[in-house]
Amino acid sequence: MHIEEFREYCLAKPGVTEETPFGVDTLVFKVGGRIFALTNINTFESINLKCDPEVAVQLREQYEAVQPGYHMDKKHWNTIRVHNNIPDLVLKQWIDQSYYLVYAKLTRAQKLAITLHDEPPLDTPA
């Protein structure tokens, strides 16, 4: 996956905004004002994604490219080294899961605001 494909995939999700709150090098994607993905825009070596704590541990054991979240809460975030033979489909599934974990925690009003401007997201993936 390349940076533009990653960016387009994230921005295609309902209610997503992109920002650079940590400096011009760090591209952050948010839904409802909450981060669900971030990466270094210049190197695109890794992506930080939110993850269910139990799943996070399993992914770290299964994939060498998955590490505890760099500069993040290591219980809830993984850092994925992008160019380490992780198929794009798998990366997209992890992006989806991160998005839905954050979306699920939004208030009813935040979710309504998103659905008024975008199509509502599909049910949370299994």
mmCIF file of C-alpha atoms in Angstrom:
data_model
loop_
_atom_site.group_PDB
_atom_site.id
_atom_site.type_symbol
_atom_site.label_atom_id
_atom_site.label_comp_id
_atom_site.label_asym_id
_atom_site.label_seq_id
_atom_site.Cartn_x
_atom_site.Cartn_y
_atom_site.Cartn_z
ATOM 1 C CA MET A 1 0.000 0.000 0.000
ATOM 2 C CA HIS A 2 1.222 3.490 -0.825
ATOM 3 C CA ILE A 3 0.576 6.676 1.152
ATOM 4 C CA GLU A 4 -2.020 7.995 -1.318
ATOM 5 C CA GLU A 5 -3.959 4.726 -1.287
ATOM 6 C CA PHE A 6 -3.888 4.744 2.522
ATOM 7 C CA ARG A 7 -5.020 8.376 2.592
ATOM 8 C CA GLU A 8 -7.844 7.845 0.090
ATOM 9 C CA TYR A 9 -9.024 4.720 1.908
ATOM 10 C CA CYS A 10 -9.200 6.526 5.254
ATOM 11 C CA LEU A 11 -10.869 9.627 3.813
ATOM 12 C CA ALA A 12 -13.548 7.522 2.089
ATOM 13 C CA LYS A 13 -14.976 6.558 5.469
ATOM 14 C CA PRO A 14 -17.936 8.583 6.765
ATOM 15 C CA GLY A 15 -17.067 11.607 8.876
ATOM 16 C CA VAL A 16 -13.294 11.309 8.527
ATOM 17 C CA THR A 17 -11.040 14.348 8.664
ATOM 18 C CA GLU A 18 -7.293 14.583 8.173
ATOM 19 C CA GLU A 19 -5.083 16.829 10.260
ATOM 20 C CA THR A 20 -1.457 17.381 11.225
ATOM 21 C CA PRO A 21 -1.747 18.258 14.948
ATOM 22 C CA PHE A 22 1.666 16.804 15.819
ATOM 23 C CA GLY A 23 3.580 18.657 13.105
ATOM 24 C CA VAL A 24 3.621 18.620 9.319
ATOM 25 C CA ASP A 25 5.236 15.160 9.204
ATOM 26 C CA THR A 26 2.473 13.284 11.041
ATOM 27 C CA LEU A 27 -0.762 12.743 9.143
ATOM 28 C CA VAL A 28 -3.673 11.986 11.473
ATOM 29 C CA PHE A 29 -7.114 10.658 10.553
ATOM 30 C CA LYS A 30 -10.017 11.282 12.907
ATOM 31 C CA VAL A 31 -13.689 10.467 13.150
ATOM 32 C CA GLY A 32 -15.763 12.570 15.515
ATOM 33 C CA GLY A 33 -12.598 14.367 16.582
ATOM 34 C CA ARG A 34 -10.940 11.131 17.738
ATOM 35 C CA ILE A 35 -7.867 9.580 16.159
ATOM 36 C CA PHE A 36 -8.173 6.188 14.470
ATOM 37 C CA ALA A 37 -5.039 6.210 12.280
ATOM 38 C CA LEU A 38 -1.782 8.102 11.925
ATOM 39 C CA THR A 39 1.446 7.855 9.968
ATOM 40 C CA ASN A 40 4.564 9.775 9.007
ATOM 41 C CA ILE A 41 3.635 11.397 5.722
ATOM 42 C CA ASN A 42 7.246 11.580 4.496
ATOM 43 C CA THR A 43 8.428 8.033 5.137
ATOM 44 C CA PHE A 44 5.164 6.040 5.372
ATOM 45 C CA GLU A 45 7.115 3.262 7.081
ATOM 46 C CA SER A 46 4.424 2.484 9.629
ATOM 47 C CA ILE A 47 0.804 3.124 10.560
ATOM 48 C CA ASN A 48 -0.598 3.405 14.073
ATOM 49 C CA LEU A 49 -4.070 1.881 14.377
ATOM 50 C CA LYS A 50 -6.415 1.412 17.309
ATOM 51 C CA CYS A 51 -7.119 -2.229 18.127
ATOM 52 C CA ASP A 52 -9.097 -4.319 20.584
ATOM 53 C CA PRO A 53 -6.596 -5.216 23.344
ATOM 54 C CA GLU A 54 -7.004 -8.989 22.976
ATOM 55 C CA VAL A 55 -6.754 -8.828 19.197
ATOM 56 C CA ALA A 56 -3.741 -6.499 19.469
ATOM 57 C CA VAL A 57 -1.785 -9.141 21.374
ATOM 58 C CA GLN A 58 -2.772 -11.861 18.893
ATOM 59 C CA LEU A 59 -1.677 -9.744 15.923
ATOM 60 C CA ARG A 60 1.669 -8.979 17.561
ATOM 61 C CA GLU A 61 2.249 -12.700 18.063
ATOM 62 C CA GLN A 62 1.152 -13.586 14.530
ATOM 63 C CA TYR A 63 2.878 -10.822 12.535
ATOM 64 C CA GLU A 64 6.447 -9.617 12.979
ATOM 65 C CA ALA A 65 5.402 -6.305 11.380
ATOM 66 C CA VAL A 66 2.934 -5.565 14.198
ATOM 67 C CA GLN A 67 4.347 -3.970 17.340
ATOM 68 C CA PRO A 68 2.852 -2.174 20.350
ATOM 69 C CA GLY A 69 1.780 1.357 19.405
ATOM 70 C CA TYR A 70 4.706 3.758 19.102
ATOM 71 C CA HIS A 71 4.042 6.836 21.280
ATOM 72 C CA MET A 72 0.526 5.493 21.934
ATOM 73 C CA ASP A 73 -1.313 3.501 24.605
ATOM 74 C CA LYS A 74 0.278 0.126 23.922
ATOM 75 C CA LYS A 75 -2.766 -1.754 25.176
ATOM 76 C CA HIS A 76 -5.091 -0.236 22.573
ATOM 77 C CA TRP A 77 -2.780 0.687 19.688
ATOM 78 C CA ASN A 78 -0.565 -1.211 17.268
ATOM 79 C CA THR A 79 2.155 0.107 15.005
ATOM 80 C CA ILE A 80 2.255 -1.767 11.710
ATOM 81 C CA ARG A 81 5.351 -1.620 9.531
ATOM 82 C CA VAL A 82 3.756 -1.102 6.148
ATOM 83 C CA HIS A 83 6.395 -2.516 3.807
ATOM 84 C CA ASN A 84 6.735 -5.838 5.591
ATOM 85 C CA ASN A 85 4.677 -8.171 3.393
ATOM 86 C CA ILE A 86 1.315 -7.374 4.996
ATOM 87 C CA PRO A 87 -1.271 -7.694 2.201
ATOM 88 C CA ASP A 88 -3.233 -4.526 1.405
ATOM 89 C CA LEU A 89 -6.495 -6.351 2.108
ATOM 90 C CA VAL A 90 -5.317 -7.161 5.643
ATOM 91 C CA LEU A 91 -4.177 -3.559 6.215
ATOM 92 C CA LYS A 92 -7.576 -2.320 5.039
ATOM 93 C CA GLN A 93 -9.329 -4.689 7.450
ATOM 94 C CA TRP A 94 -7.213 -3.337 10.310
ATOM 95 C CA ILE A 95 -7.979 0.247 9.250
ATOM 96 C CA ASP A 96 -11.692 -0.640 9.198
ATOM 97 C CA GLN A 97 -11.501 -2.172 12.666
ATOM 98 C CA SER A 98 -9.694 0.888 14.014
ATOM 99 C CA TYR A 99 -12.303 3.206 12.497
ATOM 100 C CA TYR A 100 -15.216 1.203 13.909
ATOM 101 C CA LEU A 101 -13.681 0.973 17.382
ATOM 102 C CA VAL A 102 -13.448 4.764 17.506
ATOM 103 C CA TYR A 103 -16.836 5.322 15.823
ATOM 104 C CA ALA A 104 -18.526 3.020 18.346
ATOM 105 C CA LYS A 105 -17.334 5.241 21.222
ATOM 106 C CA LEU A 106 -18.784 8.441 19.754
ATOM 107 C CA THR A 107 -21.846 10.024 21.303
ATOM 108 C CA ARG A 108 -25.223 9.620 19.667
ATOM 109 C CA ALA A 109 -25.079 13.287 18.623
ATOM 110 C CA GLN A 110 -21.668 12.820 16.986
ATOM 111 C CA LYS A 111 -22.892 9.760 15.100
ATOM 112 C CA LEU A 112 -25.994 11.652 13.967
ATOM 113 C CA ALA A 113 -23.866 14.543 12.722
ATOM 114 C CA ILE A 114 -21.798 12.099 10.675
ATOM 115 C CA THR A 115 -24.821 10.339 9.187
ATOM 116 C CA LEU A 116 -26.385 13.682 8.219
ATOM 117 C CA HIS A 117 -23.341 14.457 6.078
ATOM 118 C CA ASP A 118 -22.316 10.978 4.924
ATOM 119 C CA GLU A 119 -23.706 7.547 4.441
ATOM 120 C CA PRO A 120 -23.864 5.686 7.762
ATOM 121 C CA PRO A 121 -21.074 3.163 8.270
ATOM 122 C CA LEU A 122 -21.861 -0.494 7.877
ATOM 123 C CA ASP A 123 -22.174 -2.641 10.955
ATOM 124 C CA THR A 124 -18.971 -3.231 12.832
ATOM 125 C CA PRO A 125 -16.973 -6.012 11.165
ATOM 126 C CA ALA A 126 -16.657 -9.273 13.039
#
